Structure formats: C-alpha cells, structure tokens
Coordinates of C-alpha atoms in Angstrom, one line a residue:
X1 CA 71.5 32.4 -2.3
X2 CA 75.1 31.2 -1.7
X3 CA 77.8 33.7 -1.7
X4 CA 79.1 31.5 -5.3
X5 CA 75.7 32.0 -6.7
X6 CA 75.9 35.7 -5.8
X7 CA 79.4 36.2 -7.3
X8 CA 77.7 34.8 -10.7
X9 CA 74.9 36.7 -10.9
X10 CA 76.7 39.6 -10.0
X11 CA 79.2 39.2 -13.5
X12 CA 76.0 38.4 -15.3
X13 CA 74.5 41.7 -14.2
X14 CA 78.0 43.8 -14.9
X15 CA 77.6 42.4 -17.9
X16 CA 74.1 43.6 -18.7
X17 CA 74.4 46.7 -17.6
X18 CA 77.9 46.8 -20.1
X19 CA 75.4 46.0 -22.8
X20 CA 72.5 48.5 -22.1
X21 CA 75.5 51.4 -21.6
X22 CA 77.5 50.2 -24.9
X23 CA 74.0 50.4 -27.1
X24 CA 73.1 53.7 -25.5
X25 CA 76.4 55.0 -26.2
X26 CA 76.1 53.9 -30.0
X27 CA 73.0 55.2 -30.6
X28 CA 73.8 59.1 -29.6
X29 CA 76.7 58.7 -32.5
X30 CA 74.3 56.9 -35.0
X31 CA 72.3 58.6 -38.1
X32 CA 68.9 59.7 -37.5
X33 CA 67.3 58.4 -40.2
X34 CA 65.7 55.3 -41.3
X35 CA 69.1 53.8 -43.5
X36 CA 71.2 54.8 -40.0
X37 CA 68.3 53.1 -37.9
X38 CA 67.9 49.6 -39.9
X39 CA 71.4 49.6 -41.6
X40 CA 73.9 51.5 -39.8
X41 CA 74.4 53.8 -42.4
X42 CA 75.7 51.4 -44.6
X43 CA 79.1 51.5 -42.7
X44 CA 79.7 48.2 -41.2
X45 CA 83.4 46.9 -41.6
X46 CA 84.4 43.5 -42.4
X47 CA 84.9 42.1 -39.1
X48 CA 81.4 43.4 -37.7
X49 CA 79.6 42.8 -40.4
X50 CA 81.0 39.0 -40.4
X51 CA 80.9 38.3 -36.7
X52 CA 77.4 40.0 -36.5
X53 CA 76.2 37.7 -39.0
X54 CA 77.2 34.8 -37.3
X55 CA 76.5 36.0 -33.3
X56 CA 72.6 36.7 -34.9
X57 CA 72.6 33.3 -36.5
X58 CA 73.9 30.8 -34.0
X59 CA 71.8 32.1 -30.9
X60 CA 71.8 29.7 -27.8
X61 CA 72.1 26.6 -30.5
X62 CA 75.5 26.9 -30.5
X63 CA 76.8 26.9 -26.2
X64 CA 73.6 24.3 -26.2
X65 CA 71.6 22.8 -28.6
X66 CA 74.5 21.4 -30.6
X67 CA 76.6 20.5 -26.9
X68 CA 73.6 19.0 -26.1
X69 CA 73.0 17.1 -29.4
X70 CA 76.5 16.0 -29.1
X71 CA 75.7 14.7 -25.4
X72 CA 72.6 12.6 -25.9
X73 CA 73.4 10.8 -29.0
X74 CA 77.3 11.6 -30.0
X75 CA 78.4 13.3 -33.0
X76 CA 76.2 11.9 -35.5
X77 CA 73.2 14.3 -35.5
X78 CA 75.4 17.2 -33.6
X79 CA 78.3 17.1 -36.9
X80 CA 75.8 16.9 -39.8
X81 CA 73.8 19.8 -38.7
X82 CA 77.1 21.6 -37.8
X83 CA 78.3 20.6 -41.6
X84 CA 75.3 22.1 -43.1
X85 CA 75.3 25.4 -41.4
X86 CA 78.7 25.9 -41.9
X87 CA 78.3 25.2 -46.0
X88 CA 75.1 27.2 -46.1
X89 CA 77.3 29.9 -43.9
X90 CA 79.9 30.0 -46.7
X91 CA 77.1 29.8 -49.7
X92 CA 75.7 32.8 -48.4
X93 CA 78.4 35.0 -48.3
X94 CA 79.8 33.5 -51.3
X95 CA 76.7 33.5 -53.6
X96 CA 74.5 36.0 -52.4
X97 CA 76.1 39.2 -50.3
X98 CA 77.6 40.8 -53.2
X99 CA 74.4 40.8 -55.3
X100 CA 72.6 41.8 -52.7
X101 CA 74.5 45.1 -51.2
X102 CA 75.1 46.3 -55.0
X103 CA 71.4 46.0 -55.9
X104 CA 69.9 47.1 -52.7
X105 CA 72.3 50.2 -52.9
X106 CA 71.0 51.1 -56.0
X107 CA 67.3 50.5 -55.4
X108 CA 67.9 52.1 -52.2
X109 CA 66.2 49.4 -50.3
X110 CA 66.8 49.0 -46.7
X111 CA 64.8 45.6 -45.8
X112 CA 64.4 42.4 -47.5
X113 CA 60.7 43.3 -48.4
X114 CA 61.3 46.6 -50.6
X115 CA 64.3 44.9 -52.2
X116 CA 63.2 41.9 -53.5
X117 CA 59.5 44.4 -54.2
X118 CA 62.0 47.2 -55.6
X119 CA 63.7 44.1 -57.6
X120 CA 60.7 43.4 -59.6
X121 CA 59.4 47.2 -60.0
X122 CA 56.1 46.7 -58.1
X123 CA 53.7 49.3 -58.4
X124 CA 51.6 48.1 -55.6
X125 CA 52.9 46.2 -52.5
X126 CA 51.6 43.5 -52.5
X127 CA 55.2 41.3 -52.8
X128 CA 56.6 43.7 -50.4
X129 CA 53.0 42.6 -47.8
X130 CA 53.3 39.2 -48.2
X131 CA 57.0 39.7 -47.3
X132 CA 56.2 41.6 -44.2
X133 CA 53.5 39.4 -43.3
X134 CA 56.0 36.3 -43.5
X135 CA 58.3 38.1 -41.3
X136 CA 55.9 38.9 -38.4
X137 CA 54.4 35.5 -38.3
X138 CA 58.0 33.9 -37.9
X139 CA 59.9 36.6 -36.5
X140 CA 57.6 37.2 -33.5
X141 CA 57.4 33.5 -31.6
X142 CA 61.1 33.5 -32.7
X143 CA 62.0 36.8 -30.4
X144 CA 59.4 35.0 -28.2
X145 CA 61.7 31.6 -28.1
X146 CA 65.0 34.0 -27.5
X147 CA 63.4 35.7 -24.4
X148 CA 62.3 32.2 -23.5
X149 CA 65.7 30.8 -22.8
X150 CA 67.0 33.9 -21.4
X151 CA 63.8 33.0 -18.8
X152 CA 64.6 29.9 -18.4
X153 CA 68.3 30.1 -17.9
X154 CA 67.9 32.5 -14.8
X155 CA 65.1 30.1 -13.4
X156 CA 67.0 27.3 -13.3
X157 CA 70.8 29.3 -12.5
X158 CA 68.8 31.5 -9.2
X159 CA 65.5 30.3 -8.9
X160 CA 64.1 33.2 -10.2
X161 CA 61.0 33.3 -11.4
X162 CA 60.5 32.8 -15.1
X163 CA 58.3 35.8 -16.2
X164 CA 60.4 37.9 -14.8
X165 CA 63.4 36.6 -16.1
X166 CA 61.5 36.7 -19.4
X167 CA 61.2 40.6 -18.9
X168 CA 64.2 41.5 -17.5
X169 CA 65.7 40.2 -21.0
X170 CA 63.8 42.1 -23.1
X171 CA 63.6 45.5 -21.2
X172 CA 67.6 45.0 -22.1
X173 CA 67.6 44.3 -25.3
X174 CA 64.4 46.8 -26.1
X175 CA 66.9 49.4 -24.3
X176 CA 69.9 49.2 -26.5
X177 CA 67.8 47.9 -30.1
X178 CA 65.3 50.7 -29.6
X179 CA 67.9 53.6 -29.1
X180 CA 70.6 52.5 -31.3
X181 CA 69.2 50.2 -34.0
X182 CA 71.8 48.6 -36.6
X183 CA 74.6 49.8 -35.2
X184 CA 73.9 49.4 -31.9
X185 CA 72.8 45.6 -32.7
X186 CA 76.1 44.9 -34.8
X187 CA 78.5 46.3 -32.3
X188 CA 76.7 44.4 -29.6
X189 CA 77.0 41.2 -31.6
X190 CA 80.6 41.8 -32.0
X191 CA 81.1 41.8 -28.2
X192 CA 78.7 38.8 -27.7
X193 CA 80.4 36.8 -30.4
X194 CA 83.6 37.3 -28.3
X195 CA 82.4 36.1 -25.0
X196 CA 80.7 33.3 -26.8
X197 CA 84.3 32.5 -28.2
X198 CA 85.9 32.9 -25.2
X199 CA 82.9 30.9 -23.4
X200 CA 83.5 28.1 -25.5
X201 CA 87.5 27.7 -25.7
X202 CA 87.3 28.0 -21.4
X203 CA 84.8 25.6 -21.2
X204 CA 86.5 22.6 -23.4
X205 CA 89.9 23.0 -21.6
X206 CA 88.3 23.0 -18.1
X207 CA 86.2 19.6 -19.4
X208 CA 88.8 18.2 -20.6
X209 CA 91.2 18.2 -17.6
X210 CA 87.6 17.6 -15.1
X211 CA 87.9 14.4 -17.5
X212 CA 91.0 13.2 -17.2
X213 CA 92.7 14.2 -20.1
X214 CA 91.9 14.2 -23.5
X215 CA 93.0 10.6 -23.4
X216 CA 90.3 9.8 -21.0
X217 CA 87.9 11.9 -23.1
X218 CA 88.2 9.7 -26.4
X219 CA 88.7 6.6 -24.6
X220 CA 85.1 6.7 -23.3
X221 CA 83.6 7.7 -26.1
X222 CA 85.0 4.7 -28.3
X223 CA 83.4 2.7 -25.1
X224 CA 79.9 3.9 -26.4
X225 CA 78.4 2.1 -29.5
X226 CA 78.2 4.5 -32.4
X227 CA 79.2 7.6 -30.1
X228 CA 81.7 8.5 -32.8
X229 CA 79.9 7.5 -35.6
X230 CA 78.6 9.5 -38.9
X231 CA 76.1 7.1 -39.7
X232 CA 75.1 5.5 -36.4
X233 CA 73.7 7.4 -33.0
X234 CA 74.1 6.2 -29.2
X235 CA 70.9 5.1 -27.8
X236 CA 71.6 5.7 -24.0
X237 CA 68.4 4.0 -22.9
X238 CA 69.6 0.7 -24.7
X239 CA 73.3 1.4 -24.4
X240 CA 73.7 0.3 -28.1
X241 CA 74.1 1.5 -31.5
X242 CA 71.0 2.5 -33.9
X243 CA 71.9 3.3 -37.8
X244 CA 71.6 7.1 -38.7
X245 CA 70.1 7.1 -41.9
X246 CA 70.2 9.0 -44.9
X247 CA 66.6 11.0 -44.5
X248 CA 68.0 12.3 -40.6
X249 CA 71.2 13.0 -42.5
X250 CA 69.8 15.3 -45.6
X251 CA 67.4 16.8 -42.6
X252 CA 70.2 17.9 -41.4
X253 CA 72.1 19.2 -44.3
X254 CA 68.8 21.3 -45.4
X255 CA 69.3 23.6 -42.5
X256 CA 71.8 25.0 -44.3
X257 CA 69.8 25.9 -46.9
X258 CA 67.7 28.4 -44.3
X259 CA 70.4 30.8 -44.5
X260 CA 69.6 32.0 -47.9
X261 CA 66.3 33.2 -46.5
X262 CA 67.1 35.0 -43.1
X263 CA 66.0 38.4 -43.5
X264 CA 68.4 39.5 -39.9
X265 CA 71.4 37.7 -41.9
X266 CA 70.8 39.0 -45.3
X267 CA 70.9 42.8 -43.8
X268 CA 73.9 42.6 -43.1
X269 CA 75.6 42.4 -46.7
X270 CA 73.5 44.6 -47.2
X271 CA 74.7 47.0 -44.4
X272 CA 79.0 46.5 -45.1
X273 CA 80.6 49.8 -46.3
X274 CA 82.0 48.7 -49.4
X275 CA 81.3 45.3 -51.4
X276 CA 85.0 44.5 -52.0
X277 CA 85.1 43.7 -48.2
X278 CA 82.8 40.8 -48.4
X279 CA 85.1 38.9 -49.5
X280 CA 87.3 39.3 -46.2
X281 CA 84.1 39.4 -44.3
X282 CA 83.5 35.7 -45.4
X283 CA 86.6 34.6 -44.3
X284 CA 86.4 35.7 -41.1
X285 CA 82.9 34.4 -41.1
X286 CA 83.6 31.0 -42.2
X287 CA 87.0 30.5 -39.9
X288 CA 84.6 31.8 -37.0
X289 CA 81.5 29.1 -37.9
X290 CA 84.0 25.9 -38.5
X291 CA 85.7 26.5 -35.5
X292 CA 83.1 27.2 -32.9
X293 CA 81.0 24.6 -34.4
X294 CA 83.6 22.3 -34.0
X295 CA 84.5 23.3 -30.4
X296 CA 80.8 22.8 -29.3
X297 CA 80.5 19.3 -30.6
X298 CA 83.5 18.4 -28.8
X299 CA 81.9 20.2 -25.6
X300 CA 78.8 17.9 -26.1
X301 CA 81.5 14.5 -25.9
X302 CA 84.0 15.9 -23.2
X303 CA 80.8 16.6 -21.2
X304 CA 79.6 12.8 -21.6
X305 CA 82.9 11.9 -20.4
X306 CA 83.0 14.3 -17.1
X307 CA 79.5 13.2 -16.6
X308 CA 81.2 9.5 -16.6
X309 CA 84.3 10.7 -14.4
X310 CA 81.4 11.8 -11.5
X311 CA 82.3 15.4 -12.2
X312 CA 78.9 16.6 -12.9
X313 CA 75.0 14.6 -12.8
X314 CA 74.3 12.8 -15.6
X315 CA 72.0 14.7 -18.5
X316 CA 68.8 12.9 -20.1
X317 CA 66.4 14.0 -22.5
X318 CA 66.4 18.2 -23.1
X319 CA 68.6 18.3 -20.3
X320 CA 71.8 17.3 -22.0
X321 CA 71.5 20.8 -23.7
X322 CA 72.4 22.5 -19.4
X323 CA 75.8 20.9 -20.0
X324 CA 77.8 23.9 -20.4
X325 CA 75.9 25.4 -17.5
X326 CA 76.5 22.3 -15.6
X327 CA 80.0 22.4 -16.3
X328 CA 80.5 26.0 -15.0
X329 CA 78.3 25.3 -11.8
X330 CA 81.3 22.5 -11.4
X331 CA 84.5 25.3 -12.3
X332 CA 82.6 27.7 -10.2
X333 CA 83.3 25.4 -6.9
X334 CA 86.6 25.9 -7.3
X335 CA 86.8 29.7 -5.1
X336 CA 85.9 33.4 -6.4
X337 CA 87.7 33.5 -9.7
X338 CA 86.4 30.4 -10.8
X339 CA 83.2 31.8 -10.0
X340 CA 84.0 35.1 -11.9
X341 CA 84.9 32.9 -15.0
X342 CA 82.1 31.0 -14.6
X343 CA 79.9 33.8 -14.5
X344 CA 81.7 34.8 -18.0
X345 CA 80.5 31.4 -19.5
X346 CA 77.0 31.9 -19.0
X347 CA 77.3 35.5 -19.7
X348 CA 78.1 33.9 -23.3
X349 CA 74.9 31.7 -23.2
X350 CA 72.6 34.9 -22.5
X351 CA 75.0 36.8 -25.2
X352 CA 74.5 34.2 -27.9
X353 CA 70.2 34.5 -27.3
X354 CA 70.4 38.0 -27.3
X355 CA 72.3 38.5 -30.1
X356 CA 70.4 36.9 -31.8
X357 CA 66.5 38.0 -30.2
X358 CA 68.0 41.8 -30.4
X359 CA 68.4 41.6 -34.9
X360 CA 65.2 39.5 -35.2
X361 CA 63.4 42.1 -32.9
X362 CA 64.9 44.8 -35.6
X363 CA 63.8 42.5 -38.7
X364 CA 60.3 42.5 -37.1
X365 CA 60.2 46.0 -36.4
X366 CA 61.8 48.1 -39.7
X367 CA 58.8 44.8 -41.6
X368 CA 56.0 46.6 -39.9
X369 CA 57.4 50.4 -39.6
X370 CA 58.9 50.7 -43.1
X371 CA 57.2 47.8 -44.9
X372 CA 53.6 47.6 -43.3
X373 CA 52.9 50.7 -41.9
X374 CA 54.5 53.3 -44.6
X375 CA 54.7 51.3 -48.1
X376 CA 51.2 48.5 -47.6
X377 CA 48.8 51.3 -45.3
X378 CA 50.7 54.6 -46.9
X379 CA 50.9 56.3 -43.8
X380 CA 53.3 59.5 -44.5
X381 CA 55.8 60.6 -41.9
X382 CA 58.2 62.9 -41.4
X383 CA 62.1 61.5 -40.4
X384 CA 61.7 62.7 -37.0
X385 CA 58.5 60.5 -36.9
X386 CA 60.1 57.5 -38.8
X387 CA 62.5 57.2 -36.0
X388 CA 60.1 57.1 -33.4
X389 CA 57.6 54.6 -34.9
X390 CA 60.5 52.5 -35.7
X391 CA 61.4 52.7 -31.5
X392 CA 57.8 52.2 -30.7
X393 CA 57.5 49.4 -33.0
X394 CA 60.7 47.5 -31.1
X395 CA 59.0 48.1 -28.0
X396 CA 55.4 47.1 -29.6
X397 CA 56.8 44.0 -30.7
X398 CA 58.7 43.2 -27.9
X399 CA 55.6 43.0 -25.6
X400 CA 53.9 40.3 -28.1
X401 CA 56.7 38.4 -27.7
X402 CA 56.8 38.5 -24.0
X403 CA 53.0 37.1 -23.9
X404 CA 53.9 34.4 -26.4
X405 CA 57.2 33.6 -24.0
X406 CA 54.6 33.0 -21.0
X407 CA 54.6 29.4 -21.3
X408 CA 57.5 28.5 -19.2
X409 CA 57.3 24.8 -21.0
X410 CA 57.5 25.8 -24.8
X411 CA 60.3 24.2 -26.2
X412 CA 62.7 26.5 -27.8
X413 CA 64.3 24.1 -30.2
X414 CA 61.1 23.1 -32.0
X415 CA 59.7 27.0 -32.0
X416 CA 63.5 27.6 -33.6
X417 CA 63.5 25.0 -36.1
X418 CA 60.0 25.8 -37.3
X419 CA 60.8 29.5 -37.8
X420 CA 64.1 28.9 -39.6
X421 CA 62.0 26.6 -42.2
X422 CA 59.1 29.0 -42.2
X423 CA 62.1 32.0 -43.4
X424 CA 64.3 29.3 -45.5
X425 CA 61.3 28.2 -47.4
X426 CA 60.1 31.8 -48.4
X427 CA 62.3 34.0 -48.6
X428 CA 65.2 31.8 -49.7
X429 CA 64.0 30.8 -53.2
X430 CA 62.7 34.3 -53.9
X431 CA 66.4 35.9 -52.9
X432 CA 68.0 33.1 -54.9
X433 CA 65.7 34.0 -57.9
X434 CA 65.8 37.7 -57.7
X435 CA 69.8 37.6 -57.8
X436 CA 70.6 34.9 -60.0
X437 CA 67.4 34.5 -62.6
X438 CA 67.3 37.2 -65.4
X439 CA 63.7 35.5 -66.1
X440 CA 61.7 35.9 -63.0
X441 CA 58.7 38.1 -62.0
X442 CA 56.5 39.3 -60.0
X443 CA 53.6 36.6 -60.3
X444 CA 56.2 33.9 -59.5
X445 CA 58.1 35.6 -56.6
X446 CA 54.6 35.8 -55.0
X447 CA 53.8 32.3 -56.2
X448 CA 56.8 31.1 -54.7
X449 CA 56.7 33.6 -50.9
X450 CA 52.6 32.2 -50.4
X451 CA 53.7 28.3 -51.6
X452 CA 56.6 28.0 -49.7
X453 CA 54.9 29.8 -46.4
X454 CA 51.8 27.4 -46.7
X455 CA 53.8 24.4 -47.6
X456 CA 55.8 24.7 -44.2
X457 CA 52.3 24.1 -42.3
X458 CA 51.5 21.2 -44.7
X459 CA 54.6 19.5 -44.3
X460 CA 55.3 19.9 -40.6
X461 CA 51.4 18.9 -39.6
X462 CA 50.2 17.0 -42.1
X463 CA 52.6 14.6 -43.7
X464 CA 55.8 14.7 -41.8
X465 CA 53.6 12.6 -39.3
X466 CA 52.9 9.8 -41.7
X467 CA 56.7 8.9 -41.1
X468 CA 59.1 6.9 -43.3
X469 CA 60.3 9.0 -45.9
X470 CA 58.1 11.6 -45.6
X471 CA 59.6 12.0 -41.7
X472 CA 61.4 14.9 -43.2
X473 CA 62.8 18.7 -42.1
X474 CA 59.7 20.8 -43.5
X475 CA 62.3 23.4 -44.8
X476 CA 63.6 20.9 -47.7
X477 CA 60.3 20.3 -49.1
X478 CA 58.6 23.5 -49.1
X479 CA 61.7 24.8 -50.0
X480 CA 61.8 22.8 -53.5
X481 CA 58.0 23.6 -53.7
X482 CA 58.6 27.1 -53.6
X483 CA 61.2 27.2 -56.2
X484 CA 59.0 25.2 -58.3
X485 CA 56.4 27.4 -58.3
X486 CA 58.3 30.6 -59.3
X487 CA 59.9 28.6 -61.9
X488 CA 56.3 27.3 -63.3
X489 CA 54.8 30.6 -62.7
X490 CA 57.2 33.1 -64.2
X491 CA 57.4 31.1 -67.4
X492 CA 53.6 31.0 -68.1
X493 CA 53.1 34.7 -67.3
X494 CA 54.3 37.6 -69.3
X495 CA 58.6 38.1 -69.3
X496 CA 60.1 40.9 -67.1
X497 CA 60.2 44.8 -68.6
X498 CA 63.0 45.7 -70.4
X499 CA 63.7 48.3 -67.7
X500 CA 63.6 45.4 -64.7
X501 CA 66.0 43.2 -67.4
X502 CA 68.5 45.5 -68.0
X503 CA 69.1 46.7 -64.2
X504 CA 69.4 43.3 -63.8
X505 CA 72.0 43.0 -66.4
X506 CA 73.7 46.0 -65.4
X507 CA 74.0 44.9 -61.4
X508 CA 74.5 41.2 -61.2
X509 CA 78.1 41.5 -63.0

C-alpha cells in the first residue's frame, strides 16, 4: 500500500471512528423508551429533520449513480430522474408531513405500520402485519445493497477483501443505530449530509479546472451527439445520438412518486418537534435536493470531459458510476493534503450509503420489534425489555443482510430500484389515502398494501420483459393498481365509523 493510499484510508478511518464515538455519545443522552428509540423523542429541529430526510434518501445514488448516469449517456436520463426526485422531495414535505406528525401524535403511533393500522381503528393487526411484512421483505436486501457498496468501495479503493469490507460497515453502523436509535441516526445524517455537500462542491471545482476550464468542459460536451439533450442520450459505442423517448422519460418522473411511500423518510415528519417547523424544514430540504442534484449531474459531464483531457481512464458500462472516486484518486496525486481531501470525498461516498443503510436498518428493526413481535405475536415486555429487543433486533437484522451482501457481483442499482418500487407501490397509495380520503377503510388499505406489493413482482418479471410500452418502471404501474384497488374496494364495502370519520375530520385541517 502506497504511503497516498495510507494517507486515505487513514481519513476514512478517523472518520469512522468520529461516527461510532458521535452515536455513542447520542445515545447516553437519548430517552429510554420506545418513542426516544424510533423517534427521538419527537424533538428533531428543522434543519435535522430536513437534512436527515434527504442524507437517508439519496444514499450512494447521488456521489454515483446519477454522476455516473450523467457520464455514460449525458444529461438526459441523469436530469429527469434528478427532476422527479426533487418534485416528489417537495410533494412530500408539502402534502404529506403535516398530516402525518399531527395524526401520528395523536394516535400515538411511532411506525408507519401502527399509524396507518391506528388510522383505520384495527382491532386485529392484520393492516399493521401486512405492513411489517412489506417492510422486511424490501428493507432487508436494501440494508443488504448499502453494505454492499460500502464492500465494494473498499475492495476496489485498498484491495481489501469484500466480505470484510461488508462487515466492517455494518459492525459501524450496528454500533451507533443500535445504541442510539433516532437520534443517534438523524444527527449522524446531519454530519453525513455535510461531507456529502462538501464532497460534491470539491469535487466539481477540482474537475473542472483538471478540464480545462469550464469552457473546455461545455465545449466537449456540445462535441457529443445528444450529450446535452432532454430528449436524446449519447450512445458511446456508436458515438451518435439515439431519441430518449417519452416511456424512459415518465420512468423516470415515477421515482418521484416512491417518496410518498418510504417508511425511513416518512418518520421523520413524524419525529420534528413541532408541525409549524415543517414548513422551514421543507425549505431547507428542497434548496438541499435541487442543488446537490444539480451539482452531481454536472460531476457526471465535467468527468466526461477530464476523462477526454487524459486526466483520468475512460469509464464504460457500471464503471462510469467510480467517477468521483476516480477523480479523487487523480487530486490525491497532487501531495498529502490533496490526499487528506481526497480521503474527505470518499468519506462522503461511504457517508451517503450509510446514511442511508443506518435509517432502513431502524425501519426494519422498530417493523419487527414493535410491529411483529409485540402488536401481530402479542408478546408483552417491559420498557427495559423493549429497548433491548429493539437493539437485538438491529443487530438481528443486520446479520441477514450481511449474508444477502455476500455476492460481491449483485448490482446495487437494480436491488435499489426494485425496493424503492416495492415501498412506493405499497405504502404510498395507502399514506396518500389515509391522509387525504375521508372515505377509505380498512378492506381497501389492505386491498391496496397486498395489490400493489404483488403487482411489483408481476410487472418487473412478467411484463416489463415483453418491451415496448409495457418496458416500464414497475413502481408506476403497481402504483396506479394499488390506488385502484383501495378506491374499488372501500366503495363496495361498508363506510368508515363515525368515530374513524370524525378524527379524521378533526386532524386533517
């Protein structure tokens, strides 16, 4: 290992060992109970609960998936994708985080299951199972994915070897998530959204002058048919334009639609201190999601043109998504500070996986402590007892996900994309319904949670392959299936109780 290398890994590891102390730290000052554990005590302020929001949504998609998007085919695919996670973003906050902290406050509900079961008055679980069940199927190879590319990031940075990589990453986030919980997880995002920001506004400025100025940058991408196109894609194999047509493009918008269902996200309304701070919360949120969405499409084109310049190899295929990494290998050649900095930047790749792996493992683990284990089985436990089947759980969880990470070829992107469907699909026309429709029930909320979960596996295996128009993101469909179904299903079974009407009435003002 070169003394550069050494330098690098050293910052990385300051860095972990920053993030194990800083959760440990957090959780001796946290509430022992199972609201302080999975919500913080309800005490988040604005600015964590907006930048924890975003650090646990945009995981290592935004330093490489979208870079890398931006790479291989220019802005086309990379922009649209950006556009609809930034409107479903704003949506979000906008449409569904007030609702959601003043009724799960007063139902005193602490996950997504036992609000949107508390919602409908259930006197059996069986909404609040089938919610659980949804969130273990997805949430566990999604954890899985996280530790994944924090495996293969330190194979291909040191040569290590991937498993234990792989472990490494999830003993520290276990460390920190199991002892702190919520506010141990938020805080941590906080940080991590920083170093991703700082990451990313380093990284551009250092391309850009490894280009040749930002002349130089838009100059070669003009040279490259369709690179800055919104409805045409580079084809670097052919070295020619191909059309970019309007199924890719609404496949693209529908991610945004995913956000409505993302139990990790959604917690966090329900976890600010008071509901009036939303509204500043989504401010912050959306200025955070525009710009750093923005920045990393631009990464993905100044990285084409350094690539061009013979500043750093040329990317093909899943590759193109290393050229951050590729990019700090190059600033890292420069002497020791370089290095340091360098070392910074990839810090902000692992941060951006983690932050994201460490509130899915959470999600996972209050679904089967709270959810499966005390509300569907009935198993009674004291809070002392709570608190450490809620740690064991994290740790329980955690392990399945490092056997599902063993295959050092799984591709991330497609595990991640299937999950966010498989959570947009489900969960997201329930929430919707449960907040904004005075006339849904129970039968059609399940209706809707088993539809849209079974519709994901028809879609993505069955007919997405039959191509043409049916060559669409799963999440769309199944999504417009689901809401189907709770429409048809609550109108031919019996209304809501007058109790479950008037709460409804009296908190969605």
């Amino acid at each position: 290992m070169t003394t550069i290398q050494m330098i690098i890994m050293g910052t990385i590891i300051l860095y972990l060992c920053m993030v194990i102390f800083t959760g440990v730290m957090i959780g001796r000052r946290s509430k022992k109970s199972s609201e302080g554990f999975y919500l913080g005590g309800r005490g988040m302020g604005p600015l964590v609960t907006a930048m924890s929001a975003e650090a646990s949504d945009m995981s290592s998609y935004l330093l490489m998936g979208i870079p890398g998007l931006a790479y291989l085919s220019g802005v086309a695919d990379a922009s649209w994708t950006a556009i609809g996670l930034v409107t479903g973003t704003y949506l979000n906050f906008l449409l569904v985080a007030r609702r959601l902290r003043r009724y799960s406050v007063h139902l005193d509900a602490i996950t997504i299951p036992s609000f949107i079961s508390k919602r409908y008055g259930e006197k059996k679980p069986v909404i609040m199972g089938i919610s659980a069940v949804i969130i273990l199927v997805f949430f566990v190879p999604y954890v899985a994915s996280g530790l994944a590319a924090i495996g293969k990031l330190f194979n291909s940075l040191f040569g290590w070897d991937y498993m234990v990589a792989v472990i490494i990453g999830a003993i520290v986030i276990i460390s920190y998530t199991s002892v702190g919980g919520f506010s141990a997880v938020a805080t941590m995002d906080l940080i991590q959204s920083i170093i991703m920001t700082i990451a990313l506004a380093i990284i551009v400025v250092f391309g850009v002058v490894q280009a040749g100025g930002m002349g130089a940058v838009l100059e070669h991408a003009r040279s490259l048919p369709g690179f800055l196109h919104f409805d045409q894609t580079y084809n670097a194999a052919t070295g020619s334009a191909e059309p970019y047509g309007f199924i890719r493009i609404v496949s693209m918008l529908a991610w945004g639609l995913g956000y409505f269902g993302m139990p990790h996200i959604l917690v966090r309304f329900m976890a600010i201190r008071h509901e009036d701070e939303l509204k500043l919360s989504r401010r912050i949120a959306a200025s955070w999601v525009v710009i750093s969405m923005a920045v990393a499409v631009f990464i993905g084109i100044v990285g084409h043109a350094v690539s061009a310049a013979g500043r750093i190899p040329s990317l093909e295929g899943s590759a193109t998504e290393t050229v951050i990494v590729r990019l700090s290998d190059l600033l890292s050649s420069y002497g020791i500070l370089p290095a340091v900095v360098a070392g910074c930047i990839l810090a902000g790749i692992l941060a951006a996986t983690m932050s994201t792996a460490d509130s899915q493992l959470l999600a996972a683990a209050s679904a089967f402590s709270e959810n499966v284990l005390q509300d569907l089985l009935g198993v009674k436990l004291t809070p002392k007892q709570n608190m450490l089947a809620a740690r064991l759980t994290v740790v329980v969880i955690a392990f399945i996900a490092i056997f599902l990470a063993a295959d050092p070829n799984s591709n991330v992107f497609k595990i991640v994309s299937f999950a966010w469907a498989g959570f947009g699909a489900t969960f997201g026309p329930a929430m919707l319904c449960a907040l904004f429709w005075r006339r849904s029930n129970r039968q059609g909320i399940m209706a809707g949670l088993v539809v849209g979960g079974v519709m994901i596996f028809v879609w993505k295996f069955l007919v997405a392959p039959m191509g043409g128009i049916f060559n669409i993101y799963e999440l769309l469909p199944a999504f417009l299936c689901a809401l189907c179904a709770i429409v048809v299903v609550s109108l031919l079974t019996p209304a809501p109780e007058k109790e479950i009407t008037d709460m409804f009435d009296s908190y969605n003002t």
